[in-house]
Short mmCIF file of N, CA and C in Angstrom, two decimals:
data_model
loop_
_atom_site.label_atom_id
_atom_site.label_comp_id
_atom_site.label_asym_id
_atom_site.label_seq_id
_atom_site.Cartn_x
_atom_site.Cartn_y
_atom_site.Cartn_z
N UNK A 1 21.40 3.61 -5.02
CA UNK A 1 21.13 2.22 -5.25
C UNK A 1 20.06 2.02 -6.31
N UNK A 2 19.58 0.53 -6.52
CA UNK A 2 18.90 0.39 -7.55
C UNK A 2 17.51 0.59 -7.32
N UNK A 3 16.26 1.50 -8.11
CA UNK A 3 14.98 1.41 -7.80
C UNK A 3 14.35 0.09 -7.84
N UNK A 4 13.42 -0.28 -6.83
CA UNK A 4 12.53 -1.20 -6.88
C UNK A 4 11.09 -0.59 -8.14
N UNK A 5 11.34 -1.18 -8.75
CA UNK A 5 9.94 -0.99 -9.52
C UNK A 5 8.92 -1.68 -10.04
N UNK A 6 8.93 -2.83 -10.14
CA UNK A 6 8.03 -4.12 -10.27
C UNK A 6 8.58 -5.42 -8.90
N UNK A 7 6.63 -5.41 -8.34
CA UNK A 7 6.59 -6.37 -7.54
C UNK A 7 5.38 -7.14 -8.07
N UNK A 8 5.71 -8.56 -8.74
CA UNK A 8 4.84 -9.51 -9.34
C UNK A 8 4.49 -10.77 -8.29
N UNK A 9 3.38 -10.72 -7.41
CA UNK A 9 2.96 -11.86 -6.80
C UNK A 9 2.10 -12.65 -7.80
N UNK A 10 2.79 -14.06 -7.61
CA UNK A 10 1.86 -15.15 -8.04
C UNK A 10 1.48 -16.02 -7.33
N UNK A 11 0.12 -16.44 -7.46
CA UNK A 11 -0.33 -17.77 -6.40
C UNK A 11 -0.76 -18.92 -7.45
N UNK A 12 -0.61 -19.94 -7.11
CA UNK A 12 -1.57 -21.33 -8.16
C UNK A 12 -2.31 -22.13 -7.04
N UNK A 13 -3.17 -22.09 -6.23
CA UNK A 13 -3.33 -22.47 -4.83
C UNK A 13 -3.43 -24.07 -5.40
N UNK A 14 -4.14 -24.15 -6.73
CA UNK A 14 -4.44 -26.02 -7.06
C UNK A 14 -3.61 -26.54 -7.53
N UNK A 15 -2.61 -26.03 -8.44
CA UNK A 15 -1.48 -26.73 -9.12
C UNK A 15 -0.11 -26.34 -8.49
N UNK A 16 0.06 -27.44 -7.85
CA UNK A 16 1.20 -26.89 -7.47
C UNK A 16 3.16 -26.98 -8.27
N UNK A 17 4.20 -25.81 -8.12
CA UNK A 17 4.93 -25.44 -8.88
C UNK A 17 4.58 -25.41 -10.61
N UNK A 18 2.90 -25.22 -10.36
CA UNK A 18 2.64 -24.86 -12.28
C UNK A 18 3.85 -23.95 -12.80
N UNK A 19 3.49 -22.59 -11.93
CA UNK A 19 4.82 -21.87 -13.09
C UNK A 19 6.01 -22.33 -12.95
N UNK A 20 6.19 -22.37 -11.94
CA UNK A 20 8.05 -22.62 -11.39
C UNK A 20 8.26 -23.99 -13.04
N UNK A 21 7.25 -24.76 -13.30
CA UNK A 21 7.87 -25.53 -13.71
C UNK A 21 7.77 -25.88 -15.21
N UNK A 22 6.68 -24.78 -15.59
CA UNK A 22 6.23 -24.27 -17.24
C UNK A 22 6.50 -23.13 -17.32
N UNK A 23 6.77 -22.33 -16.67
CA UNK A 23 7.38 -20.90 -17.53
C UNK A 23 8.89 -20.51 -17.39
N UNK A 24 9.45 -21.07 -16.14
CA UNK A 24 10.69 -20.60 -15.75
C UNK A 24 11.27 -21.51 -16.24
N UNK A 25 11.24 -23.23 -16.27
CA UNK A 25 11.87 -24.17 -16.86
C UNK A 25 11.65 -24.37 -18.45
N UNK A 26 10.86 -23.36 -19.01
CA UNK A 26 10.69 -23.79 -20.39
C UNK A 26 9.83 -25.30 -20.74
N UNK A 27 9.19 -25.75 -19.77
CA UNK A 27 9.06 -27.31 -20.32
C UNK A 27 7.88 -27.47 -21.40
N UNK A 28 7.00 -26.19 -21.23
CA UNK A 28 5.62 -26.65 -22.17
C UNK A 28 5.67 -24.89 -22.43
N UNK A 29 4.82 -24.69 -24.14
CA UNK A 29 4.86 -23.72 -24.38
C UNK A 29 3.24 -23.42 -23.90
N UNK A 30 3.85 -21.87 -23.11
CA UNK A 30 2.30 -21.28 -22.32
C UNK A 30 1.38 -20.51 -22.98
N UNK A 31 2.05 -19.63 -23.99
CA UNK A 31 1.55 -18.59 -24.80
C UNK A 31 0.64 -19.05 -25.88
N UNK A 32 -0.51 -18.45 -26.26
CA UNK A 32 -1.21 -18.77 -27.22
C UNK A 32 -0.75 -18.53 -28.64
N UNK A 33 -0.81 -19.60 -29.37
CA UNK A 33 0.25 -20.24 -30.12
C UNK A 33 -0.32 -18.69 -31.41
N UNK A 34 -1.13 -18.37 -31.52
CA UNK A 34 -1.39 -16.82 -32.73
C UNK A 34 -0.94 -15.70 -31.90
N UNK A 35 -0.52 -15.88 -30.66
CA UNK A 35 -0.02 -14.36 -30.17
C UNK A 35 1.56 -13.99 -30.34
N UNK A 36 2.08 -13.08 -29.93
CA UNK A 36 3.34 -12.71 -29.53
C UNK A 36 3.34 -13.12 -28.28
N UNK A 37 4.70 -14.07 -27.94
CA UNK A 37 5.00 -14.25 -26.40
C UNK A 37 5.04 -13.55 -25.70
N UNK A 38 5.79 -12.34 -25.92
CA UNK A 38 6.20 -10.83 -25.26
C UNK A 38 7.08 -11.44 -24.37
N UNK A 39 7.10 -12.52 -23.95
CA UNK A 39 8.67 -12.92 -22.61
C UNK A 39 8.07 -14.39 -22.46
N UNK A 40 9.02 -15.44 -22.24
CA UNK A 40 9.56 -16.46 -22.10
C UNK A 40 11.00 -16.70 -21.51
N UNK A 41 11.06 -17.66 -20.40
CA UNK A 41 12.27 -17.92 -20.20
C UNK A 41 12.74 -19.21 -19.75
N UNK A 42 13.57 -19.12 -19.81
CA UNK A 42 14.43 -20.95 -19.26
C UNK A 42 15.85 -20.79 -18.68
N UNK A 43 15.52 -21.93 -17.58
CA UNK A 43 16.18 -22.00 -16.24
C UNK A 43 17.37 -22.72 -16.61
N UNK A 44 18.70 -22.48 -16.38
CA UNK A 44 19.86 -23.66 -16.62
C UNK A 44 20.48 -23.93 -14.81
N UNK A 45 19.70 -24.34 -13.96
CA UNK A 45 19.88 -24.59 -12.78
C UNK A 45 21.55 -24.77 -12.26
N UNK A 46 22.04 -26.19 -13.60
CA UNK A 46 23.39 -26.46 -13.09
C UNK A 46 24.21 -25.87 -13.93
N UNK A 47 24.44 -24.80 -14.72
CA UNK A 47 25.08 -23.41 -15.15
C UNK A 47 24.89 -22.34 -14.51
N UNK A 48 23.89 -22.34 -13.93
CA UNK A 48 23.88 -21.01 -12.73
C UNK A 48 23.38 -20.07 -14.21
N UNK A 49 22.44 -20.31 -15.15
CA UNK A 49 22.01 -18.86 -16.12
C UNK A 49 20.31 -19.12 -16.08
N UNK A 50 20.37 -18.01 -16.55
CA UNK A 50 18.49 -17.70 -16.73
C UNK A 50 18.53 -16.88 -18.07
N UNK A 51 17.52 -17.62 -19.03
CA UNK A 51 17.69 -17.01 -20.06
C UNK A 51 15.98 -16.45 -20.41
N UNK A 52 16.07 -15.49 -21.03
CA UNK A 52 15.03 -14.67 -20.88
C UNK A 52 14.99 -14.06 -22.46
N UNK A 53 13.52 -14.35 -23.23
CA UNK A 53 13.54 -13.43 -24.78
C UNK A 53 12.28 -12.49 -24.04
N UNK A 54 12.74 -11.29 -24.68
CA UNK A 54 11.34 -10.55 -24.72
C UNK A 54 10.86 -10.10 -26.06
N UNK A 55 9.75 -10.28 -26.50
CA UNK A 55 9.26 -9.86 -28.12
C UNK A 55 10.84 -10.42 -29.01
N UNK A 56 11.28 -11.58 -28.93
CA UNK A 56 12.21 -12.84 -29.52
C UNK A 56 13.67 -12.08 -29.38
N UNK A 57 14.03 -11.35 -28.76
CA UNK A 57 15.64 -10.94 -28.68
C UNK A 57 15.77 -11.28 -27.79
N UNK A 58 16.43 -12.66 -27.47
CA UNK A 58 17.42 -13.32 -26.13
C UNK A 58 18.37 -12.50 -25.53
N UNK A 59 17.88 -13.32 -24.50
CA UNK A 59 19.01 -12.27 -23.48
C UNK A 59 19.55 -13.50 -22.02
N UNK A 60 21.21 -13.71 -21.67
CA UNK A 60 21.32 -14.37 -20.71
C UNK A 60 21.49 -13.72 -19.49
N UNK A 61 21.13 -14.16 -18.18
CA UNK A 61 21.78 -13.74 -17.08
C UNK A 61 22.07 -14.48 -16.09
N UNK A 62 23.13 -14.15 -15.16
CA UNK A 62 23.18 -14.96 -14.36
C UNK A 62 22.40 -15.43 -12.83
N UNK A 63 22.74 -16.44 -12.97
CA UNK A 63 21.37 -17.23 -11.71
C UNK A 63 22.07 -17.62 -10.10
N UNK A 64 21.98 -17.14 -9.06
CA UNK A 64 22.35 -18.08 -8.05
C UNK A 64 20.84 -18.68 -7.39
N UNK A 65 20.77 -19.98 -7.06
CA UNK A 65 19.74 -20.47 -6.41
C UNK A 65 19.86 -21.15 -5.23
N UNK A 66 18.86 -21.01 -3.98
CA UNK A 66 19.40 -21.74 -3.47
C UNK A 66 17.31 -22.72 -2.71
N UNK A 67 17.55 -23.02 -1.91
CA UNK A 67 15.85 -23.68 -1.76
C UNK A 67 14.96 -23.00 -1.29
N UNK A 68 15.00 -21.61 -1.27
CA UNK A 68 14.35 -20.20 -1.22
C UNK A 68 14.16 -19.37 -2.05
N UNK A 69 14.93 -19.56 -3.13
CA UNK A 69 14.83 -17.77 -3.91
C UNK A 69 16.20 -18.37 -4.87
N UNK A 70 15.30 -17.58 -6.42
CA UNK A 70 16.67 -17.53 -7.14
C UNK A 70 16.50 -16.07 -6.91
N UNK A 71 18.33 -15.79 -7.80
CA UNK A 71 18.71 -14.65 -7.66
C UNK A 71 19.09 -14.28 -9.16
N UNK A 72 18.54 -13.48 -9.48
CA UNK A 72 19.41 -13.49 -11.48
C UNK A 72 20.02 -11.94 -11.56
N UNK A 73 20.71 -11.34 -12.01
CA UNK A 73 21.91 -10.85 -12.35
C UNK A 73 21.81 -10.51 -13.52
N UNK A 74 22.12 -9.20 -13.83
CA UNK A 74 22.80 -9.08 -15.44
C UNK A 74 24.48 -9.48 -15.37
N UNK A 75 24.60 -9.98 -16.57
CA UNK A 75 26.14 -9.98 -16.69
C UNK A 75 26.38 -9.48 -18.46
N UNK A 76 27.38 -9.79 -18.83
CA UNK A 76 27.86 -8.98 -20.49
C UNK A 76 27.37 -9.48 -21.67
N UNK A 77 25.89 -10.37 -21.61
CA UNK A 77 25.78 -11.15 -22.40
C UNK A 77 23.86 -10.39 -22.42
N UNK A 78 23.73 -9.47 -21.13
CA UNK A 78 22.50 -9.35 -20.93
C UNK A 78 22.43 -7.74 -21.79
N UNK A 79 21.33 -7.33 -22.55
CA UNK A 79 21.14 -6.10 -23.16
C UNK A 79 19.93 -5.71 -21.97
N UNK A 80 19.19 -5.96 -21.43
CA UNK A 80 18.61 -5.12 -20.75
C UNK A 80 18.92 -5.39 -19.34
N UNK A 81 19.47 -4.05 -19.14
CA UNK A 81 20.74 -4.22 -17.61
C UNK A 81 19.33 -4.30 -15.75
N UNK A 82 19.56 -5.48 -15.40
CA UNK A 82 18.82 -4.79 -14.05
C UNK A 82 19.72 -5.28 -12.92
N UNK A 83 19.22 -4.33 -11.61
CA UNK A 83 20.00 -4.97 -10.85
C UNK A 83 20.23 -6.18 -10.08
N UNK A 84 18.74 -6.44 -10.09
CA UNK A 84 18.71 -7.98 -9.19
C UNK A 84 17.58 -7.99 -9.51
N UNK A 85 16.46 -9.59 -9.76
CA UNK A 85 15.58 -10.27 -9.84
C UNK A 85 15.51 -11.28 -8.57
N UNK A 86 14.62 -10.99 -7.90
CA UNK A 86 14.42 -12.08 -6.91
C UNK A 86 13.58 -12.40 -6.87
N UNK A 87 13.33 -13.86 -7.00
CA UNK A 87 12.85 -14.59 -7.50
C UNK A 87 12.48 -15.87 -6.19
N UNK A 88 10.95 -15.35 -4.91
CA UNK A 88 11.71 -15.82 -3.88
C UNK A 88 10.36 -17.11 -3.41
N UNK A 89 10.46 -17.79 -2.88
CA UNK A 89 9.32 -18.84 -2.53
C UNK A 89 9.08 -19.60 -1.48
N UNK A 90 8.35 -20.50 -1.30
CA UNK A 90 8.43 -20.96 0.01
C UNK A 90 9.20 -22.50 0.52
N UNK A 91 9.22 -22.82 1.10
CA UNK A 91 9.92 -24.60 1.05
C UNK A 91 8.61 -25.13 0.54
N UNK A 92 8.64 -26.65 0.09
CA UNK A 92 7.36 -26.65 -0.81
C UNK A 92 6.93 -27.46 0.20
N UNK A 93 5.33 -27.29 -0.07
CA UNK A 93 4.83 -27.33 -1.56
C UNK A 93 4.75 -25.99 -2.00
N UNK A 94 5.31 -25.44 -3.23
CA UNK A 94 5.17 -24.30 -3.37
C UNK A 94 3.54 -23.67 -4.42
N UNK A 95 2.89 -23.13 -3.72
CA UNK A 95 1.84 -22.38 -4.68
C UNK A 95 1.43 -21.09 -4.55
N UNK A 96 2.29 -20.40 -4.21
CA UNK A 96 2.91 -18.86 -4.49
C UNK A 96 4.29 -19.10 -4.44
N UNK A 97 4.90 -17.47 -5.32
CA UNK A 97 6.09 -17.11 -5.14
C UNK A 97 5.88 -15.54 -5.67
N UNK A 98 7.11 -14.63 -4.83
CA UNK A 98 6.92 -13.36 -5.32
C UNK A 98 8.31 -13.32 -5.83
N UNK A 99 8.05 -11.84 -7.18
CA UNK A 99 9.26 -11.81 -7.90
C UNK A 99 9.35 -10.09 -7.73
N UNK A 100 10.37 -9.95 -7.14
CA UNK A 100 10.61 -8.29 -7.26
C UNK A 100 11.76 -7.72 -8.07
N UNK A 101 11.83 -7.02 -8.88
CA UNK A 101 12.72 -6.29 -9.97
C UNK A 101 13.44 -4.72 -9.73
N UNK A 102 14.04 -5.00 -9.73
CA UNK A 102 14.94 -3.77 -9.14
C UNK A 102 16.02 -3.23 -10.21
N UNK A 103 15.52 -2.08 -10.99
CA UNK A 103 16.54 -1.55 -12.04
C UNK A 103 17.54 -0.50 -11.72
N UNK A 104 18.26 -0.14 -12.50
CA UNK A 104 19.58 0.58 -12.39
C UNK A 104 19.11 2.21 -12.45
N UNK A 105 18.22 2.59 -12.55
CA UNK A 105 17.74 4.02 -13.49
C UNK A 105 17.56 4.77 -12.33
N UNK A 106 18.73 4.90 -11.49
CA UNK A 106 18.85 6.02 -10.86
C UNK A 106 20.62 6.59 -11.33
N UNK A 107 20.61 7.48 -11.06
CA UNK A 107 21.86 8.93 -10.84
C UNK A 107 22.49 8.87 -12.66
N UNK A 108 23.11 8.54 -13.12
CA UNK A 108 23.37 8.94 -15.23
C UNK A 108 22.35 7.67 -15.85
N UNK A 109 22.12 6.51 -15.42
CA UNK A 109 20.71 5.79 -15.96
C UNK A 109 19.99 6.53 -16.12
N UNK A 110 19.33 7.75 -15.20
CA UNK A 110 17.97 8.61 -15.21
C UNK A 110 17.91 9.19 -16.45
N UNK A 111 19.14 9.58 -17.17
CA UNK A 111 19.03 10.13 -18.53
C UNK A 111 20.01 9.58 -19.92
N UNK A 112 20.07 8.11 -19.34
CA UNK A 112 20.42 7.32 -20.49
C UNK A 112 19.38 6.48 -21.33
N UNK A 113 19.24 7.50 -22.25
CA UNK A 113 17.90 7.07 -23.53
C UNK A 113 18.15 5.58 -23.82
N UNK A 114 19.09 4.87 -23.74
CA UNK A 114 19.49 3.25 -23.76
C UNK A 114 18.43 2.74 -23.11
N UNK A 115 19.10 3.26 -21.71
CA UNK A 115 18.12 2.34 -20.57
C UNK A 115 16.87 2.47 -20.20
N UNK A 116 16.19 3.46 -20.74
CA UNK A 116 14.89 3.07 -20.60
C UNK A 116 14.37 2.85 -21.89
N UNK A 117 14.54 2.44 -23.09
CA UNK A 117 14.59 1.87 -24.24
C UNK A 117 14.34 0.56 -23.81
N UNK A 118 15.33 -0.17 -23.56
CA UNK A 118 15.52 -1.25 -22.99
C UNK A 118 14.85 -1.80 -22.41
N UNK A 119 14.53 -1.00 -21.04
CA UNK A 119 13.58 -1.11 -20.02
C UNK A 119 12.40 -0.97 -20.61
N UNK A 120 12.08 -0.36 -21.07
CA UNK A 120 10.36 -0.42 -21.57
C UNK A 120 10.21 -1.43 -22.36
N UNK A 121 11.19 -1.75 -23.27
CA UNK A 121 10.92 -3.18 -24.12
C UNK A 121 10.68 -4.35 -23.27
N UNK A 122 11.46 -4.26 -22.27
CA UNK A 122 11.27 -5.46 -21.47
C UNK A 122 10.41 -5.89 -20.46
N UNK A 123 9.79 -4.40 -19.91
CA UNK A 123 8.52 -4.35 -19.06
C UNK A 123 7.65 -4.65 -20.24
N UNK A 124 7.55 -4.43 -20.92
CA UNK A 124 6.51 -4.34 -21.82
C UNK A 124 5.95 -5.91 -22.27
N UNK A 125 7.03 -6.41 -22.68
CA UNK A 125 7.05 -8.21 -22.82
C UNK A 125 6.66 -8.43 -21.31
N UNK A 126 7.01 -8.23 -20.38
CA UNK A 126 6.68 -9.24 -19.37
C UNK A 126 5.05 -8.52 -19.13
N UNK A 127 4.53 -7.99 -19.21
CA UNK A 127 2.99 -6.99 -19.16
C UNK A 127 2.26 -8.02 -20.44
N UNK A 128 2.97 -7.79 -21.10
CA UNK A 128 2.09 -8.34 -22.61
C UNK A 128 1.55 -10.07 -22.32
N UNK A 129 3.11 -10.47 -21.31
CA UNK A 129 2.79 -11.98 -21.06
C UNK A 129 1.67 -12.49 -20.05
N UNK A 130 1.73 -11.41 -19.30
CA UNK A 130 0.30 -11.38 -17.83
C UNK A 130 -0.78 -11.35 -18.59
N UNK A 131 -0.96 -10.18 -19.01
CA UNK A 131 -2.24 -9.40 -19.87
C UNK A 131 -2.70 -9.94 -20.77
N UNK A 132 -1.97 -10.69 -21.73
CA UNK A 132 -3.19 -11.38 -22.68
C UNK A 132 -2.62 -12.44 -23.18
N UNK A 133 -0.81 -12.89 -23.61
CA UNK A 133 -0.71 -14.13 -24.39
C UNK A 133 -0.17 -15.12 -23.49
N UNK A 134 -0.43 -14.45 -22.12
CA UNK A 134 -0.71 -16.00 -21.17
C UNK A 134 -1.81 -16.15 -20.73
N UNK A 135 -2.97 -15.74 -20.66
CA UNK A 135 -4.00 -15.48 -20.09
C UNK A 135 -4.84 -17.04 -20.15
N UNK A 136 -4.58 -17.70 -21.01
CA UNK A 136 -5.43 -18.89 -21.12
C UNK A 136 -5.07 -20.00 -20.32
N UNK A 137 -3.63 -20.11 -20.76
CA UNK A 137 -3.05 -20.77 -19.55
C UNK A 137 -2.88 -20.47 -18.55
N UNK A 138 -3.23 -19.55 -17.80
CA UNK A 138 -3.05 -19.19 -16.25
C UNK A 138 -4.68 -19.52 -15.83
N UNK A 139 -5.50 -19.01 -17.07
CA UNK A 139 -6.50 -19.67 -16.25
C UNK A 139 -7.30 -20.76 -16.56
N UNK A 140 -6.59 -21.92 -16.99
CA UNK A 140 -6.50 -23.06 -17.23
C UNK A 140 -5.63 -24.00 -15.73
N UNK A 141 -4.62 -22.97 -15.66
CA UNK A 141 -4.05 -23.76 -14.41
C UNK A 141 -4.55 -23.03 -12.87
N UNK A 142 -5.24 -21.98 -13.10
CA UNK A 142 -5.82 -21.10 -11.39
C UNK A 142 -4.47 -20.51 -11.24
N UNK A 143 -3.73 -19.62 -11.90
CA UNK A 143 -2.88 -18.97 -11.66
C UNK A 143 -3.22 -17.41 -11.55
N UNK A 144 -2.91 -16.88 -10.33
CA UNK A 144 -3.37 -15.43 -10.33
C UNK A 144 -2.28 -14.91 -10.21
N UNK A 145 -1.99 -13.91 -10.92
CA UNK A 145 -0.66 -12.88 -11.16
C UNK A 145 -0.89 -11.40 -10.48
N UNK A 146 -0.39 -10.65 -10.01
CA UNK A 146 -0.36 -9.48 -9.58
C UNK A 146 0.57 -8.57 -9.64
N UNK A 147 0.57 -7.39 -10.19
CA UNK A 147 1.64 -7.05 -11.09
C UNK A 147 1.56 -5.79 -10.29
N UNK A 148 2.47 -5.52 -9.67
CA UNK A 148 2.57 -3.88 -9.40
C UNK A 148 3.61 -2.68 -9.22
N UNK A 149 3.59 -1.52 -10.12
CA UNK A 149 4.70 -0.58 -10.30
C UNK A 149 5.26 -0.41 -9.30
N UNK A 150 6.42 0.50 -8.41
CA UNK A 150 6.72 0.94 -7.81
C UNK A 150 6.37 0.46 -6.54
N UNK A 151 6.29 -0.39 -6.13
CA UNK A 151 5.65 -0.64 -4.68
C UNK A 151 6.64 0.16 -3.43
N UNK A 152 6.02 0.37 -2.50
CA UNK A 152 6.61 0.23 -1.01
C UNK A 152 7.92 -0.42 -1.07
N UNK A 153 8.99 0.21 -0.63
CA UNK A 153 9.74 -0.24 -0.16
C UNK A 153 9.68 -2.24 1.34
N UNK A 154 10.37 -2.65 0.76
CA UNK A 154 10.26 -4.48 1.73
C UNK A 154 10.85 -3.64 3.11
N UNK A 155 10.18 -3.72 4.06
CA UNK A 155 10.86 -3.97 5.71
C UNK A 155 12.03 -4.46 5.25
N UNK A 156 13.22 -3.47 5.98
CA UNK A 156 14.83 -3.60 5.88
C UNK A 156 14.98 -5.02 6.66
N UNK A 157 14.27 -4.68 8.13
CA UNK A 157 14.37 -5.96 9.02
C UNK A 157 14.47 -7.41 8.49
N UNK A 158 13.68 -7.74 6.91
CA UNK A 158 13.05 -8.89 6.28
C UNK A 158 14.24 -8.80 5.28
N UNK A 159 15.24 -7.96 4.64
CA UNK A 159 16.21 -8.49 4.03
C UNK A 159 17.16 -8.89 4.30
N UNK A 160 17.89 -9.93 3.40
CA UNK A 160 18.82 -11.01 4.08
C UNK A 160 19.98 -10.08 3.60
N UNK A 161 21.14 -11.01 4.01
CA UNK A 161 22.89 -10.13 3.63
C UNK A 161 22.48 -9.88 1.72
N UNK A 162 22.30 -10.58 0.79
CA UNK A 162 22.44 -10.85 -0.08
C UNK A 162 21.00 -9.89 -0.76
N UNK A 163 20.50 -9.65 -0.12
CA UNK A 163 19.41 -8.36 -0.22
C UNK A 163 17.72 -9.64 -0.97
N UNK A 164 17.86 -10.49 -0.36
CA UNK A 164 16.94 -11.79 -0.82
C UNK A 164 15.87 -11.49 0.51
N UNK A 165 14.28 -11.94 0.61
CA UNK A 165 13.88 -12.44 1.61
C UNK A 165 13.85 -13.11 2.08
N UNK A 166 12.98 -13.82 3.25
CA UNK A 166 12.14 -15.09 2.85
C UNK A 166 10.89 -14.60 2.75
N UNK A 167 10.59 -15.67 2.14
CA UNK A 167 9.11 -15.61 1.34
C UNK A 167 8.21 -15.38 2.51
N UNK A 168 6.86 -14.51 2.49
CA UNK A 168 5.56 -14.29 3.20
C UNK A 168 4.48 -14.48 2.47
N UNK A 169 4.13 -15.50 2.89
CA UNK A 169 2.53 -15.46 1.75
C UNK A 169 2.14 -14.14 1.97
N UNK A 170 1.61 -13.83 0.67
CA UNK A 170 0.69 -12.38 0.17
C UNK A 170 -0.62 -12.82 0.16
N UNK A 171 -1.08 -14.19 0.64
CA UNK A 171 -2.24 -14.39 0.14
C UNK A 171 -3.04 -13.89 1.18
N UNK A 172 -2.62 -13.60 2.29
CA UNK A 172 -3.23 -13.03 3.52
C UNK A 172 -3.06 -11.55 3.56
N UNK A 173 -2.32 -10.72 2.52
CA UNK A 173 -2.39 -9.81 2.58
C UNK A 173 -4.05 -8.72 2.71
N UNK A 174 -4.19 -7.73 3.23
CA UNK A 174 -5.56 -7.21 3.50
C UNK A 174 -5.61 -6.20 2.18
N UNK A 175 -5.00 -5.84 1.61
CA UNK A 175 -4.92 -4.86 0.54
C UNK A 175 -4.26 -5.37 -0.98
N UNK A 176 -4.89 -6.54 -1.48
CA UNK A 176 -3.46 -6.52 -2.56
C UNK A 176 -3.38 -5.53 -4.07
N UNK A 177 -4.47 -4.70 -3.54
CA UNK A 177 -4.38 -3.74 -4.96
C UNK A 177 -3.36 -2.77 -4.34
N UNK A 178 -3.43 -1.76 -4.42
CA UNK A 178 -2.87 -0.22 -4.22
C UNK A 178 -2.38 0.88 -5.43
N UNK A 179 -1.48 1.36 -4.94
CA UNK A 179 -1.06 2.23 -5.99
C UNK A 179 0.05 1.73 -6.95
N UNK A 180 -0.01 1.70 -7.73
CA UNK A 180 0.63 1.26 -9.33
C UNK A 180 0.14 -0.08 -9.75
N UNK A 181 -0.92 -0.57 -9.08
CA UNK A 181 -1.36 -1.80 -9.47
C UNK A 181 -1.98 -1.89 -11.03
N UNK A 182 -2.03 -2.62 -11.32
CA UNK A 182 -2.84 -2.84 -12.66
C UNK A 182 -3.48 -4.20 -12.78
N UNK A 183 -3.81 -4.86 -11.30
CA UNK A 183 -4.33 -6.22 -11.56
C UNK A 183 -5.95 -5.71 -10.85
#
């Protein structure tokens, strides 16, 4: 199956749906206007797509949503292949949501020079966007990001048929650093 390898918690405890509704909807540009974006994306809710540039090469995928969690998908239009993005939150008011990434790079992925090409371009944009050419606006709006490699496997018990959660605030978590963290 597909590795879990990025688990990104975000909280905005004062603004509430800041990101959900400036970074995922595209509505206001976040990035500091002399940097490289490194990743940007926009939501097409009633097309069911999510479109995503990293360092400016677009890329579409597909979206199911429902009032919990989107779900995005590569399909034949996407160059950097993953297996599922979940994308999951709470009933609102929402001021967290966690996003976990799950790529293909196990069993002939492990040694297809493509896919981790790919993959590093695209971790790399979404790192570049935490780390410094969103940085003003997140903390302009009290947005705390938490970015971490490889995490722990999610309690099987907590996944749904569709391999989605529901959302648990992390904000009560007792540990939110650990191992592969970088926040």
């Amino acid at each position: 199956g597909p590795l879990y390898v990025i688990r990104y918690a975000i909280s905005y405890p004062d603004n509430e749906r800041v990101f959900m509704d400036t970074i995922y909807e595209g509505a206001t540009p976040t990035s500091s206007w002399w940097l490289p974006k490194g990743w940007t994306s926009l939501t097409d809710y009633e097309g069911g797509l999510f479109y995503e540039s990293f360092w400016g090469l677009l890329q579409c995928l597909d979206m199911d949503v429902n009032d919990e969690r989107m779900l995005v998908s590569s399909n034949f239009f996407s160059w950097c292949v993953v297996s599922n993005v979940f994308i999951e939150y709470p009933k609102a008011p929402i001021h967290e949501h966690l996003v976990r990434f799950y790529f293909p790079i196990k069993g002939l992925n492990l040694i297809n020079p493509f896919n981790w090409v790919t993959s590093a371009w695209a971790v790399s944009g979404v790192v570049w966007f935490e780390k410094v050419s969103n940085k003003g606006f997140a903390k302009k709006n009290g947005i705390h990001p938490h970015l971490r490699f490889f995490p722990k496997a999610e309690d099987p018990k907590k996944i749904h048929a569709d391999k989605s959660m529901t959302f648990e605030s992390f904000a009560t978590e007792s540990k939110v650093g650990g191992y592969g963290s970088i926040s």
